[in-house]
C-alpha positions as protocol buffer text, in pm:
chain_id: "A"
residue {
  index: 1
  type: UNK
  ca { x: 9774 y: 12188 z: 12572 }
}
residue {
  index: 2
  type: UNK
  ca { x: 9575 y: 12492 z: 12611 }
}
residue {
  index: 3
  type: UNK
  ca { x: 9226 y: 12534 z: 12526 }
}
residue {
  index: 4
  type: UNK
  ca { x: 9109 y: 12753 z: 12270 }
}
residue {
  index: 5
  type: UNK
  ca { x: 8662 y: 12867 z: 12270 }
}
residue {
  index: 6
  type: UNK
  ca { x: 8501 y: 12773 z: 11925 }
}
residue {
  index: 7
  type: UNK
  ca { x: 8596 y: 13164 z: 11725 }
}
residue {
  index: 8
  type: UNK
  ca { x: 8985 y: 13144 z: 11793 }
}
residue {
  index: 9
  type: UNK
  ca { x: 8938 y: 12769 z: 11729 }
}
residue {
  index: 10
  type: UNK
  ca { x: 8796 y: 12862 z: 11352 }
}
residue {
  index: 11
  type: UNK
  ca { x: 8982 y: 13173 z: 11299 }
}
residue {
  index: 12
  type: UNK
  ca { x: 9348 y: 12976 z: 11354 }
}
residue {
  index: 13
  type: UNK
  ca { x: 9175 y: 12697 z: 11150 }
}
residue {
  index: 14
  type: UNK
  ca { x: 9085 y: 12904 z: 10855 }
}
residue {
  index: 15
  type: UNK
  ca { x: 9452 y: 13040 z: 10845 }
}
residue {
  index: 16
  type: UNK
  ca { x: 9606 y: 12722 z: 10890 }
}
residue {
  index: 17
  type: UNK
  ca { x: 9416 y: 12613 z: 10614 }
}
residue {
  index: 18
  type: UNK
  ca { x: 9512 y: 12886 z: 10389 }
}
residue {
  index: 19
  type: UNK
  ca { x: 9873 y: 12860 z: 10478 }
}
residue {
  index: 20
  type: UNK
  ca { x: 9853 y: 12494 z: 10347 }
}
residue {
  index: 21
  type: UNK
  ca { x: 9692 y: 12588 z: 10053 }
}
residue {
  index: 22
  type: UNK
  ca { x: 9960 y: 12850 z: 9999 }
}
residue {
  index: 23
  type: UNK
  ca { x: 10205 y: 12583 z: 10100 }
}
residue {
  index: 24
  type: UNK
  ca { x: 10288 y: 12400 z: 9803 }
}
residue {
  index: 25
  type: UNK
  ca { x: 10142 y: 12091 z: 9599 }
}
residue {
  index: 26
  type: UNK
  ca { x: 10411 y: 11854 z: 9454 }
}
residue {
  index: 27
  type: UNK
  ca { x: 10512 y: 12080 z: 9139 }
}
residue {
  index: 28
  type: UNK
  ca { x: 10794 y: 12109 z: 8978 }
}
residue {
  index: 29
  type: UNK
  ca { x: 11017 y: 12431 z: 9090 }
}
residue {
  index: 30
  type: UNK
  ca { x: 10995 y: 12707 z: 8817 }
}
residue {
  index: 31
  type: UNK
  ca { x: 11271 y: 12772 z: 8618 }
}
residue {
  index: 32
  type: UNK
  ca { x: 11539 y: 13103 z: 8705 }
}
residue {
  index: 33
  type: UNK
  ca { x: 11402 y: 13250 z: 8442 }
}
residue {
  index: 34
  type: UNK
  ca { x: 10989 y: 13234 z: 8473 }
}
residue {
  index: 35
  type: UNK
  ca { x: 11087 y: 13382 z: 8854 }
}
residue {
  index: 36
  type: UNK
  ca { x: 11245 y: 13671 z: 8666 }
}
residue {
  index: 37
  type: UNK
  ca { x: 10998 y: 13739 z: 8374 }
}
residue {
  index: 38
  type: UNK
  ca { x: 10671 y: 13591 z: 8458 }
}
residue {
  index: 39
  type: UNK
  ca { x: 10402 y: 13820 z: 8670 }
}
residue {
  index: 40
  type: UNK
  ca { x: 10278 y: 13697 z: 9006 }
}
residue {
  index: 41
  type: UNK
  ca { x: 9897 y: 13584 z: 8965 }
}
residue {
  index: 42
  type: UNK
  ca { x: 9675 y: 13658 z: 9257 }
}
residue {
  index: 43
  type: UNK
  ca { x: 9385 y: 13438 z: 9375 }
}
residue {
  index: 44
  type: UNK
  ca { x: 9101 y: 13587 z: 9613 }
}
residue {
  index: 45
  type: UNK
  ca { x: 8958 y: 13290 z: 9791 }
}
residue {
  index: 46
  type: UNK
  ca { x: 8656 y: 13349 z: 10006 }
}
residue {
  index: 47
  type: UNK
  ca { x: 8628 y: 13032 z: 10267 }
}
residue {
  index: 48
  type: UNK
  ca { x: 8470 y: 12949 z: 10582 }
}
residue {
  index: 49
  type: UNK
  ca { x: 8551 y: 12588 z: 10769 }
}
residue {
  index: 50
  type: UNK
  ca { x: 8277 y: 12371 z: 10865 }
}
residue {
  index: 51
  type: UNK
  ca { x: 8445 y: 12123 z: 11038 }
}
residue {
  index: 52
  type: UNK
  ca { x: 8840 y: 12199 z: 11186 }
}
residue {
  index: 53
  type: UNK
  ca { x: 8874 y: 11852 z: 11309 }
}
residue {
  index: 54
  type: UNK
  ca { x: 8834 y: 11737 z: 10975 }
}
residue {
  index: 55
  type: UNK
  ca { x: 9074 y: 11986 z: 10786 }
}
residue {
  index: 56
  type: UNK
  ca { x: 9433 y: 11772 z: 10854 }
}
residue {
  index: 57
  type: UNK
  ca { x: 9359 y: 11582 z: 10512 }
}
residue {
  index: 58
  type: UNK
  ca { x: 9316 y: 11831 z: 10291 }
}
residue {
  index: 59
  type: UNK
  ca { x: 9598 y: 12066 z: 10420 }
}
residue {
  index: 60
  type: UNK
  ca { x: 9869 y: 11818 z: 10427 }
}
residue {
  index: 61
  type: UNK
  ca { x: 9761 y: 11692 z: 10095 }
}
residue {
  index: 62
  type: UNK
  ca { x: 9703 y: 12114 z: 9942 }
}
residue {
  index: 63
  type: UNK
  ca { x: 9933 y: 12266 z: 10126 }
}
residue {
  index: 64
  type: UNK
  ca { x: 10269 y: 12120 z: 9969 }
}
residue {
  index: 65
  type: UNK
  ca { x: 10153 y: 12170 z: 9629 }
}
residue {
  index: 66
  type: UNK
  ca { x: 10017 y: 12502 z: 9655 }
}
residue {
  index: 67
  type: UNK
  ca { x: 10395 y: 12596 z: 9848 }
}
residue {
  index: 68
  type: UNK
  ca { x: 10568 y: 12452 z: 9551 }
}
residue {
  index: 69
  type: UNK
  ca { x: 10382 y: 12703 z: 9328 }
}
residue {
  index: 70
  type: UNK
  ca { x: 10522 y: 12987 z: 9508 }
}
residue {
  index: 71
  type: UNK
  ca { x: 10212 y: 13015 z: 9723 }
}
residue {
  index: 72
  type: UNK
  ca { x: 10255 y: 13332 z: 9945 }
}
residue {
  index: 73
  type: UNK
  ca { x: 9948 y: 13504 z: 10180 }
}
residue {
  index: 74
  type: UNK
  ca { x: 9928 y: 13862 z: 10045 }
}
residue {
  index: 75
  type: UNK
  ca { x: 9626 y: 13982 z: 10274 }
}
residue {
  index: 76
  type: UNK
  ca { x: 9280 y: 13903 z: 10434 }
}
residue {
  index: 77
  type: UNK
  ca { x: 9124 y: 13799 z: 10740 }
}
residue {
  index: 78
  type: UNK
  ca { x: 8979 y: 13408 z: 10764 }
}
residue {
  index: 79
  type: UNK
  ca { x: 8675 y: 13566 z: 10964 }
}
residue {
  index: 80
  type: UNK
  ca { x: 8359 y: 13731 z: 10786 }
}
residue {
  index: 81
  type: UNK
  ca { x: 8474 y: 14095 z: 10848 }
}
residue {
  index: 82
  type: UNK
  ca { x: 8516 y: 14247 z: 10497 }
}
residue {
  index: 83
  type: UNK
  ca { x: 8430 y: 14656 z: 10421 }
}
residue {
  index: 84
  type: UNK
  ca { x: 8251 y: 14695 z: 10147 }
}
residue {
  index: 85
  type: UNK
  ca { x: 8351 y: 15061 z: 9990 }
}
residue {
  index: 86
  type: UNK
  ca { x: 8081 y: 15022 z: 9681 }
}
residue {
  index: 87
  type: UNK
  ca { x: 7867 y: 14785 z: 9529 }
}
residue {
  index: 88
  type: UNK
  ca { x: 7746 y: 14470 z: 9670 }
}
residue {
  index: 89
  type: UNK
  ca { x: 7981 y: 14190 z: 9864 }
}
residue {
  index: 90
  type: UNK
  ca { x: 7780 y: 13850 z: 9860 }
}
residue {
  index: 91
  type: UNK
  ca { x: 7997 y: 13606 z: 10087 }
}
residue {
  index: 92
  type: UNK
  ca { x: 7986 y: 13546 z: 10436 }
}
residue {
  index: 93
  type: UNK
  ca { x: 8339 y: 13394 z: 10458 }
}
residue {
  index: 94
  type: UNK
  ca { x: 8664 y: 13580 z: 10542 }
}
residue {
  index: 95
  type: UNK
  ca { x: 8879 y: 13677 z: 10239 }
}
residue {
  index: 96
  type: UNK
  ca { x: 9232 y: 13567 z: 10169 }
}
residue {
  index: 97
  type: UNK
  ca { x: 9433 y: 13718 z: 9870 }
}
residue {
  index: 98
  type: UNK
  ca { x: 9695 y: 13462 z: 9759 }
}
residue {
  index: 99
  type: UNK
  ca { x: 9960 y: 13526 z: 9529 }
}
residue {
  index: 100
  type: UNK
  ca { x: 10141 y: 13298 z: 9339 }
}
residue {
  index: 101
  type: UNK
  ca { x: 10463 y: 13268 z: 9175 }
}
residue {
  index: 102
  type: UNK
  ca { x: 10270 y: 13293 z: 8771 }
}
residue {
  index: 103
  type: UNK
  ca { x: 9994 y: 13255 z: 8605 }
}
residue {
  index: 104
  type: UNK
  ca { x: 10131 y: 12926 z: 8490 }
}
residue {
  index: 105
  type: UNK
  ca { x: 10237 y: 12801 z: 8839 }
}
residue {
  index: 106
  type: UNK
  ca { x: 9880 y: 12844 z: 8985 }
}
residue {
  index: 107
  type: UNK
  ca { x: 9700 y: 12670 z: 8711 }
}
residue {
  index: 108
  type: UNK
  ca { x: 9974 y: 12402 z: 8708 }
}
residue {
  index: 109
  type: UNK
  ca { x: 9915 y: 12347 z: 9100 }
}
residue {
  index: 110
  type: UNK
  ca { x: 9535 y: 12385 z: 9025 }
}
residue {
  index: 111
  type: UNK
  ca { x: 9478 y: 12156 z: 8777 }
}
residue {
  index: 112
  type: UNK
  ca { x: 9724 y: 11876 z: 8858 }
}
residue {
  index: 113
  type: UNK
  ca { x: 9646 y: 11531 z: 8991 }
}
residue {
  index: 114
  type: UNK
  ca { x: 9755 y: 11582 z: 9355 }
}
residue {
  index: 115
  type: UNK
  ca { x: 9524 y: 11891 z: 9385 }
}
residue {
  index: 116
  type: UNK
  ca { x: 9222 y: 11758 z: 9229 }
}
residue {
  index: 117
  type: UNK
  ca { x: 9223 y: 11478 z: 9469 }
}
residue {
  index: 118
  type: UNK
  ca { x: 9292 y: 11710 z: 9772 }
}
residue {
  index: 119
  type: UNK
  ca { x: 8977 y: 11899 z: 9651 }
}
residue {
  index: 120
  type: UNK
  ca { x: 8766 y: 11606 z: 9739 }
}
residue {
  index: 121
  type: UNK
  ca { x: 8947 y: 11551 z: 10089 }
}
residue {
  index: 122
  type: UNK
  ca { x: 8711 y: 11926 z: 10181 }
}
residue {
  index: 123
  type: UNK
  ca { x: 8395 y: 11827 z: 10040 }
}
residue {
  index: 124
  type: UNK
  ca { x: 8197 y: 11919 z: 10319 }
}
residue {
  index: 125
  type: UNK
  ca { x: 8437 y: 12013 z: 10597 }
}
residue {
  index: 126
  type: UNK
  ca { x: 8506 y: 12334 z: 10387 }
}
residue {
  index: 127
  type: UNK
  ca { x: 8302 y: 12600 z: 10232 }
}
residue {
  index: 128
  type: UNK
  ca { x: 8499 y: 12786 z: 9975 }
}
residue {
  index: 129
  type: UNK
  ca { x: 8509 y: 13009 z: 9672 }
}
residue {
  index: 130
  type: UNK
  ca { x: 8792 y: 13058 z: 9413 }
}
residue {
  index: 131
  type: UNK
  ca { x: 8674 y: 13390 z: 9360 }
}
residue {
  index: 132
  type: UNK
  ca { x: 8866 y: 13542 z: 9064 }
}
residue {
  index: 133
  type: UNK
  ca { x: 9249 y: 13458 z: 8959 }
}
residue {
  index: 134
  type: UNK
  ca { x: 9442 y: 13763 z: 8771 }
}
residue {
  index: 135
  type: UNK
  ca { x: 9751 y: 13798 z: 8659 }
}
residue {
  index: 136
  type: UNK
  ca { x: 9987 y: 14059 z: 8814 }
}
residue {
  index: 137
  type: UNK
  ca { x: 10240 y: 14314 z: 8639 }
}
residue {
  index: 138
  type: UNK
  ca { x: 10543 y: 14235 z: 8582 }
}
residue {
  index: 139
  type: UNK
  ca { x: 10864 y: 14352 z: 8801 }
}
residue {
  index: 140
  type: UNK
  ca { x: 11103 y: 14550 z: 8584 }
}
């Protein structure tokens, strides 16, 4: 196996992690029609990983259930580089931008059982913020 120095060791750790969130949590698939008519939502998580040999848990518990909800890496970088074209930008972490399959997929994922107990498998292995969910327009 070959051996990675600590940065490449958190940067592929940060984007494992948020391709298991993406990945899927347990939830039902949506129906042919919500794929068709509903808007994407888009999540903009900020994150930084505090410990990567302590992040299996929570992605193989997240990362399922987010997938089933149509989870889907739009853009970002897991490392702290962000540019900043006005105003004020307050994190530290990398940003991801996640989009989902609906509104009503990603709060289905987010507040179901599985996920709220894979939120307290990260409880000090991950520093994150949920910055801001908004829904997307719809295709036509």
């Amino acid at each position: 196996m070959m051996k990675m120095d600590r940065s490449r060791r958190y940067v592929l750790s940060v984007a494992i992690t948020m391709v298991a969130f993406a990945g899927g949590f347990g939830l039902a698939q949506a129906t042919s029609a919500e794929q068709t008519s509903a808007p994407p939502a888009y999540l903009i998580v900020s994150s930084q990983v505090l410990d990567a040999d302590a992040m299996g848990p929570y992605r193989e518990a997240a990362g399922p259930l987010a997938r089933t909800a149509g989870l889907e890496i739009v853009a970002g970088r897991p490392d702290p580089t962000v540019t900043v074209l006005e105003g004020e930008w307050s994190y530290d972490e990398g940003i991801v931008i996640e989009k989902f399959r609906s509104m009503e997929a990603l709060k289905g994922f987010w507040y179901s059982d599985g996920y709220q107990h894979a939120k307290t498998l990260r409880e000090g292995v991950l520093k994150v913020n949920f910055i801001v969910a908004v829904e997307g327009v719809a295709a036509e």
